[in-house]
Every structure is written in structure tokens, then in C-alpha cells.
Amino acid sequence: MNPNSKTDEASRGSEEASSNNNTTPTIPKGHTSICPAASPNSSRDIMKRAAARGLIEKYFYQLLDGCGNPTCDNEYCASSGEARNLTPNEAAAEAIKLFYKDARLCDIQPPKVARTEANSHGPSEGSTCTCNGNATDESSDDEKKIESMSASTSGNKESKEKDKPDTSQNISLQSDHKSLSHDNGALLTEERMYELCQECIDNKRPEPLIRALGEVFIDPIILSKCFRSKTNVEQSVDTRQKDKESKAMCSRDPDKDVDSVSGPGLDIASCQRAFKCLAKVPSDYYSSALVTALTTLGKNVAMQLRFIRFYGMTLEDLLNCIIIAFEIPDLGCSDYLEVALPALCDAVDNLPIEGQAKLARIWAQHCKETLRTVLDNLQQLITLRVMSTSYSVGYLVQDDESVTMATKLMKVIYYANMLAGVMEPNTLREEPVVIPNHDPLGDALDHLYPPLKNSKQSQPEDPLAIELDINVLDARKPLIPFEDFYNEPLSDTIEMDIDLANCKTDVILVRKFSFLRYPFILTPATKSLGLYYENRIRMYSERRVSLLHAVVGAAPAAPYLRLRVRRSHLIDDALVELEMIAMESASDLKKQLVVEFEGEQGVDEGGVSKEFFQLIVEEIFNPDYGMFTQQPDSHTVWFNPTSFETEAQFTLIGIVLGLAIYNNIILPVNFPMVVYRKLMGKKGSFEDLADWNMTLYNGLKDLLQYEGDDVEEAYCQTFRICYQDVFGNNIFHELKPDGDSIFVTKENKEEFVNMYADFLLNSSVDSQFRAFRRGFVMVTGESQLAALFRPEEVETLVCGSKNFDFNELEKSTDYDGGYTSSSETIKDFWSIVHSLSLEDKRKLLQFTTGSDRVPVGGLSHLKLVIARNGPDSDRLPTAHTCFNVLLLPEYENKEKLQDRLLKAISYSKGFGML
């Protein structure tokens, strides 16, 4: 079939697809949409787009519901029995593929009913509408009447619009509200919304509701005056009486009422109850008109914000408009995501910093349920655009304003989400580390290599974060998990090298959008790629500087950071060399690392360095070495407060950890989370004891929760504590002067707990940790590590993922030398691998890649290559760990393959010429 025939067929059915006015199913974050993007501007392209959307919807419902024909033979129809069971998200993605394949459509189409939790179990007894706004009246005649009524209403609206000026272009900002003679010109209140919704449901007459919503939401001057709070006592009593009358319909919970108001008289609680009533009305009645009104509202508010001094509206009035607009229940239609939501995002983007900060505070305090809804809608919008738009060199995702403006609004949601959760005081900060620059030619070379000068500047703090006085380190428990802000389709689409270049551009006039300035939306794997590029650029820059030093005679050429060590004296050799380098020039630590094992022939292209870090970590963090202790409950390692090692030794350990991150190497360390929080600059607090020592944490928590007045007698605890050193000896410490005579009481128990936690996590190991952090910052201080990653993500960056899914590794593996995925030896290999224990799987990773850790993002990001290494023989498999290549002979049977493979991975230390 001609590719254009699909569009022709779609055009013939466009009228039917548009007249049905069916809503598309809700698309969760990170999944595809069933609607293509809206890029053309001509009417013909718009018609084709609408027709294509109608066809994709048909594919979607055919995959999900089938055509109803029990003898159907269409493999793409659920009724045939050949199509696999799909979730709505999978069906949405598959529908787009079938559209481009011009796949077969059944003659009989399934009914188009959007799926939600509300109606998946059928309508409740006696109900006339559902919360998602789709009619569930059992009478098909009534449904036809509603559809015809909606069509006639839409037709009347179009005819009237011809006689009226285009409000989307000609913004009427000085409307005379008294000239509105009909009742629908009145302002919206909770009571009036109840009356309009009740009339619509009872009489199935949506015209008054549509007219009222359209006229109010199209003009920010009118909308800003809606849902005003009533200040006098009589009006408040009257409102409470009305609330009782509408309780049955709105299902309002009086215990959840919000009494406080925001802005100049906006009653958010009343607004929320009003829109709960609106959610009971079928959205087909009003969604189209409301989307048009919201689109115009977004443009009007954006225009007002650009010229706020000329039109006389205050910032608070415009904030009220934005708050009310986002309280509207989910319309459940693609037009809202494609048209109205981007316009509202543009309006928020035009808010000044103080306006965005106030919006975040209002949402955090009064609109916690709204945060989740707005976040989900923004994720759907971004996913829809990314999955349905073909980006190229001339049009990147950073150029897509719908995506970028949604990301900017998501930043406001991100900060509001932290404010709405559990926040700790911003006073618990580690002292900043200052590393002097020992480079004698540093300033002289800055004008020759501007990128070097820029790389020395850390990423500036976000102005909105400064205005809110908020830091992600203080967010102990956000309202919505941080992981819900990730958007995987977007993260997979971004060209990170280009995005990093945009991020490094400091010229305001030519500054381009960069997602690295909004790291909350990127997955850790994508951000680690950006950090990898940045570190590589720094390595190349240091290499050029070293060559320049050699040219002018300032120093011999040393383009690499070379470490020559002996296996028998690994710690001594490594730490001595690193100490000399750190004392002479700390900037040399940012050169590319090259490790040589004395007496071995391995050339370091990455694999030798991996084993070096693996071995040095095993020795340093061994409790027998004395620098770190192991917590008995959590099996994590902690700084030994009574260590005999000098601070310089802990500094060198910090350098090792920083070098591992800088050189993109994963380490087998097991720090508690508080270490990463402290590395990022946040001191440890009571809650950090949970993963440091759960037994102690539970005991102190019981003390805090004890409500009795006899705390002194029940616990017999003073401000003198006891802990053990590495040899098991008891050590006593007084938290206060003369603490042994001060008992813990009901009044001072919280002080005791905080002082106890501060001593264990901060004071007792202050000198050791300060030296450790200094070494870490020597290597990572100039990177964007702290700006891009939260402490939980830094742990993943250091230790790798904890998900050992070898099915992902099998899917991502490539083959060479004659092997394919269907080769018998390869089938036997994966059968053996999947049957291995976790310990043997770690050994296999160590053998093939040089590290037994899973990279950030999972094993799907580990590009393993299995190459044929000759016919059957008695040789063991070998590997090039620098390139993740496994050389596997074509053994004659599975038993021999298993025997040779297990021997190879069990005795795999050392490097020789292969």
C-alpha cells in the first residue's frame, strides 16, 4: 500500500474521528502517547493530524478491547486471540507503531471508553456520571441525546464566535462586567458551581455551565475575582450552611478543610470543593470549551505579566488565576495536554522569581493533592512530545518549547514538593573545603584556554532555590518521591554532549536551554553520562596544559596521572605516590589515570584501573587495617574514631574515592547514606542513625515517643554515653559538662537525642571525615557532581546499581567472530549464566569487565561483546576487560563450556599479553 494512502484513508474518516470527541486514555509518566505531535500550522495539516489521531485511537482500542467478532483473524485485534494481552500503556505505544506500519483495522470497531479506576468496575448503582467525566447512563438513547446536544452546543458556539472578536489574539483586559446582562456573567463561587453542575446533571443541559466557564476562564480580570473568601461572620456562617447542603454531591470531608486563604482573598479550599463538583459532570460536556478558554487564559496571563505595569493587575491577581486554573480536574483529553497546558506553562514561565517562589509556597501549603496531578500532566505532556516528535540536528529536544516550558514548571513543583514534605534545618552544614591552586601558570593560561577558566567555576545556584531558601540536602522526606520526577523517554532522547555545551554557555544573550540545569528530570544514568563528558573534557584540558608547561620549560611533560604499584605493597605504593602528587600539584589529580602493576604486561585502557581500585578498596576498608570499622547490624563501614592513622591517610582515601568517580569506575564500598550526605555538605542528624545503627535508632526513637512523666526513672540515662572502640573497649563521653550528673527527662530528651546523634555522626569522627572530604573535593570540587546528584544518586554513582538483572545484559550483548544470538554455544552460555549463584555472577562480571559492580542504570548499560575464539579446544575463556570483550571458544558441548567458564572466572587475577 502507498504510504500516502494511509493519510488519505485517515482524511476520509477525519470527520467521524473529530465528531466523536472521544478522550484519550491517561498516559502515565514515562510512557508513550497515542497522539502524534502538533507541529504543522496549515488547516490541511491540522485535519490530517486529527485524522491520524483518530486512526491511532482505533488501533489502541482494537488492541485493548478487540472488535467483538469471535471469528476475527486479525493478529492485531484482541478478539482474534493472537494478540498478546497489553496494558493500556503498552497498547498506546503499539498503536503508534501499527499506524506507521499501516496495519490492518477490523471492519467492526470497539466502543471507545476511556479507562480509569473509577469506571473499570462499572458504574455504581444509581450513578449518572463518573469522576473522570464520562457518562455511564445505561440508556443508549440518553447517550445519543447527550452527544447530539453537545454537537449542537458546539455548533452554536462556532456560529457565535464568528460574530465575536478573536479573544485569543485581541485580549480584552478592561471588560465592563456590569454590561453582562445574562446570569452567566456572574463570578464563579462554590455555591454557583454547585448549581451549574447540578443543573447540567439533572437536566442534561451543559450550555449554562459551558457559558459560565468560558466567560470566566477566558479573562484573567474576571477569574482573579472568583472564589473570594468571605471575611464577615454572617457570610462565613452562610458559606458553612451551603457547604452542608452540597456535602452529599461533593463528598466533602470536613476534617480535610483548609481554613487559611492565600493571596488577596482567594479561598483555595472553596475552589477545590467547587471543582470536585465539576469532576462529577461528564467531561465531554465542557472539555472542548474549557480547553479553548484555558489556552486563551494562558496567553492573556503571559501578556499581563510581560506588561504588568500597563494593565493594572497585580501579581497576586495573576497568581490567583494560575492557582485556580491548575485546580481544574483532569480533563482527560489530548487537546488539554497539547494546547492548554503548554499555554499555562508559558504563563508560569513569565512569572518573576518572587512570583514563582510564592506559587511554590502556596502549592506546598494548600494544594498538596494538586502537586501530584500537575506533575502527572507535565510528565504526560513531555512524554507525548518526545515520543511523537522526530528530533534532528536542526531541531533538538532542547528547542521544543512545549518540553522546555513544562520542565521549567516542573521545577516549581519540585521545590513545592520539598516544602510540602519533611524538611530539616538548613543550619546543619559541613564547613566548606578550600583547595589552593598550586598551578604557577594557571592565571597566565586562562586567556589561552577559556574553557579551562569556565570549568573552574561551579554551577551557580538556582535563583528560585535562593528565593525559597531551600536545598535538596534538607529534604528528609518529600511529599512525592524524587524518583517520580524522572522522565525516561526524555532522558534517552537527550544528546548529552550538546546539552553539556549548552549548560557551559554563560553568555546571557546566547544562552540555550540545558536539561542539566534541571537535573531532577534526568535519570542518574543520563546525568552520569553528562558528568563523564565533563570529566573527559577536563582530562584533555589538563593534558594540553601539561604540554604547554613542557614547551615553556616550567615542568616536564606529564599528560597522565601515572601510578606504578606492586601487588604485594599495593596500599603503600599507591598512597605514597598520591601523597606526593597532591602536595606538588593537586590539579594533576584531574589528569587521566593510568595504572601499571609492576612485573605485569597489561596496558591500561580502563581494565587495569578497575582492578587497581577493586584491590585497594578491599584492603583499605578491611577492619583489620584499622582505618574503618564495620557496623554489626547494617554491615556498613564507618570511620574509626580511635584510628592511629594520620589525617593525611584519610585524605588519600578521599582522593581514591574521588578518582573512582572522576574516572567512571564503580567501587565495592558499603558506606551508610550519611557519608554521602556529609560529602555533599550536610551534617548527620538523628534520622541518619536509621541506616547507621538501626538498633540504636529504634531505642532513641522509643525514648522520644515515650509519653510518661517518669522518663528519669524509666530510662536512668544521663548525658554521659558509652561506646566501644575497634578493640571492644568501652569509652565514655559526656555530651555536656558534668553530663554524668544530668539525667534525661521529658523536657530535655529531644536535646539528648540530637546531641547523641551529633556526637556519633559528626564530632567523634570530625578530624577523620574532614580529611577524607578534603581529598574527595580535591578531585571532584570543580565538577557538577554536587549540582547534578542527590546523596542517594551519588551512592549509585559510586557503588553502581543493585539490580543484577542478567536478562537485561543478555538483551544488550553484541556478538562477533561468527557468533550470533542463535548460535548453540551462545544459547548454552546464557543458560549457564542464568543458573549461576549471585556470587558467581559477580565473578563473571569481574572477569569480563574488571569490576563486579552493576553500572548506573543497570546491566542494560553494560555493552558486553562475546567473540568467537576459535573452534573447540581445552583453552579457558579469556577477556579484554578494557573493552568488555569475552573471548569464547566454540566448545563441543554445554558441560565442557560450563567447566571451562567456571574455572576461568574463579582464577582470574593478573594481566598478561593475550
Short mmCIF file of N, CA and C in Angstrom, two decimals, residues 428-431 433 473 638-639 672-685 688 758 760-763 765-766 769-770 772-773 776-777 791:
data_model
loop_
_atom_site.label_atom_id
_atom_site.label_comp_id
_atom_site.label_asym_id
_atom_site.label_seq_id
_atom_site.Cartn_x
_atom_site.Cartn_y
_atom_site.Cartn_z
N LEU A 428 22.54 22.71 59.50
CA LEU A 428 23.42 21.55 59.68
C LEU A 428 24.30 21.39 58.44
N ARG A 429 25.33 22.21 58.34
CA ARG A 429 26.20 22.21 57.17
C ARG A 429 27.64 21.90 57.56
N GLU A 430 28.29 21.10 56.72
CA GLU A 430 29.72 20.88 56.88
C GLU A 430 30.48 22.14 56.43
N GLU A 431 31.62 22.38 57.03
CA GLU A 431 32.41 23.53 56.64
C GLU A 431 32.92 23.37 55.21
N VAL A 433 35.24 23.28 51.93
CA VAL A 433 36.64 22.90 51.73
C VAL A 433 37.23 23.80 50.66
N LEU A 473 19.41 19.00 50.06
CA LEU A 473 20.01 18.24 51.15
C LEU A 473 19.15 18.28 52.41
N TRP A 638 32.46 2.41 58.69
CA TRP A 638 32.42 3.73 59.30
C TRP A 638 33.83 4.11 59.75
N PHE A 639 34.05 5.39 59.87
CA PHE A 639 35.36 5.89 60.26
C PHE A 639 35.68 5.46 61.70
N PRO A 672 27.27 3.91 54.84
CA PRO A 672 25.88 4.30 55.10
C PRO A 672 25.57 5.59 54.36
N MET A 673 24.30 5.87 54.17
CA MET A 673 23.89 7.03 53.39
C MET A 673 24.40 8.34 53.99
N VAL A 674 24.60 8.39 55.30
CA VAL A 674 25.03 9.62 55.94
C VAL A 674 26.39 10.08 55.42
N VAL A 675 27.24 9.16 54.98
CA VAL A 675 28.54 9.55 54.43
C VAL A 675 28.36 10.38 53.16
N TYR A 676 27.45 9.97 52.30
CA TYR A 676 27.24 10.71 51.05
C TYR A 676 26.55 12.04 51.32
N ARG A 677 25.69 12.09 52.32
CA ARG A 677 25.08 13.36 52.69
C ARG A 677 26.14 14.31 53.23
N LYS A 678 27.07 13.80 54.01
CA LYS A 678 28.14 14.63 54.55
C LYS A 678 29.10 15.07 53.45
N LEU A 679 29.37 14.19 52.49
CA LEU A 679 30.23 14.58 51.36
C LEU A 679 29.62 15.72 50.54
N MET A 680 28.29 15.72 50.44
CA MET A 680 27.60 16.78 49.71
C MET A 680 27.45 18.05 50.53
N GLY A 681 27.82 17.99 51.84
CA GLY A 681 27.80 19.20 52.65
C GLY A 681 26.79 19.24 53.77
N LYS A 682 26.07 18.15 54.04
CA LYS A 682 25.04 18.12 55.09
C LYS A 682 25.53 17.27 56.26
N LYS A 683 25.51 17.83 57.45
CA LYS A 683 25.91 17.08 58.62
C LYS A 683 24.90 15.99 58.95
N GLY A 684 25.37 14.97 59.67
CA GLY A 684 24.48 13.91 60.07
C GLY A 684 23.54 14.34 61.18
N SER A 685 22.33 13.79 61.18
CA SER A 685 21.33 14.11 62.20
C SER A 685 20.70 12.81 62.71
N ASP A 688 19.57 10.00 60.40
CA ASP A 688 20.62 9.27 59.71
C ASP A 688 21.08 8.04 60.48
N ASP A 758 24.62 13.80 67.00
CA ASP A 758 25.65 14.71 66.51
C ASP A 758 27.04 14.23 66.90
N LEU A 760 28.01 11.01 67.56
CA LEU A 760 28.37 9.78 66.86
C LEU A 760 28.67 10.03 65.38
N LEU A 761 27.86 10.87 64.74
CA LEU A 761 27.97 11.04 63.29
C LEU A 761 28.86 12.20 62.87
N ASN A 762 29.14 13.13 63.78
CA ASN A 762 29.91 14.32 63.40
C ASN A 762 31.14 14.53 64.29
N SER A 763 30.91 14.82 65.56
CA SER A 763 32.02 15.24 66.43
C SER A 763 33.07 14.15 66.60
N VAL A 765 34.12 11.78 64.78
CA VAL A 765 34.96 11.47 63.61
C VAL A 765 35.26 12.73 62.81
N ASP A 766 35.25 13.87 63.47
CA ASP A 766 35.38 15.14 62.75
C ASP A 766 36.71 15.24 62.02
N PHE A 769 36.86 12.56 59.10
CA PHE A 769 36.00 12.84 57.96
C PHE A 769 36.41 14.13 57.24
N ARG A 770 36.83 15.14 57.99
CA ARG A 770 37.23 16.38 57.34
C ARG A 770 38.40 16.14 56.39
N PHE A 772 39.09 13.20 54.98
CA PHE A 772 38.54 12.37 53.90
C PHE A 772 37.81 13.22 52.87
N ARG A 773 36.99 14.17 53.34
CA ARG A 773 36.24 15.03 52.42
C ARG A 773 37.18 15.95 51.65
N PHE A 776 38.47 14.06 48.76
CA PHE A 776 37.40 13.88 47.77
C PHE A 776 37.18 15.14 46.96
N VAL A 777 37.17 16.30 47.62
CA VAL A 777 36.93 17.57 46.93
C VAL A 777 38.11 17.95 46.04
N PRO A 791 22.36 12.92 47.32
CA PRO A 791 23.19 11.92 48.00
C PRO A 791 22.85 10.48 47.62
#
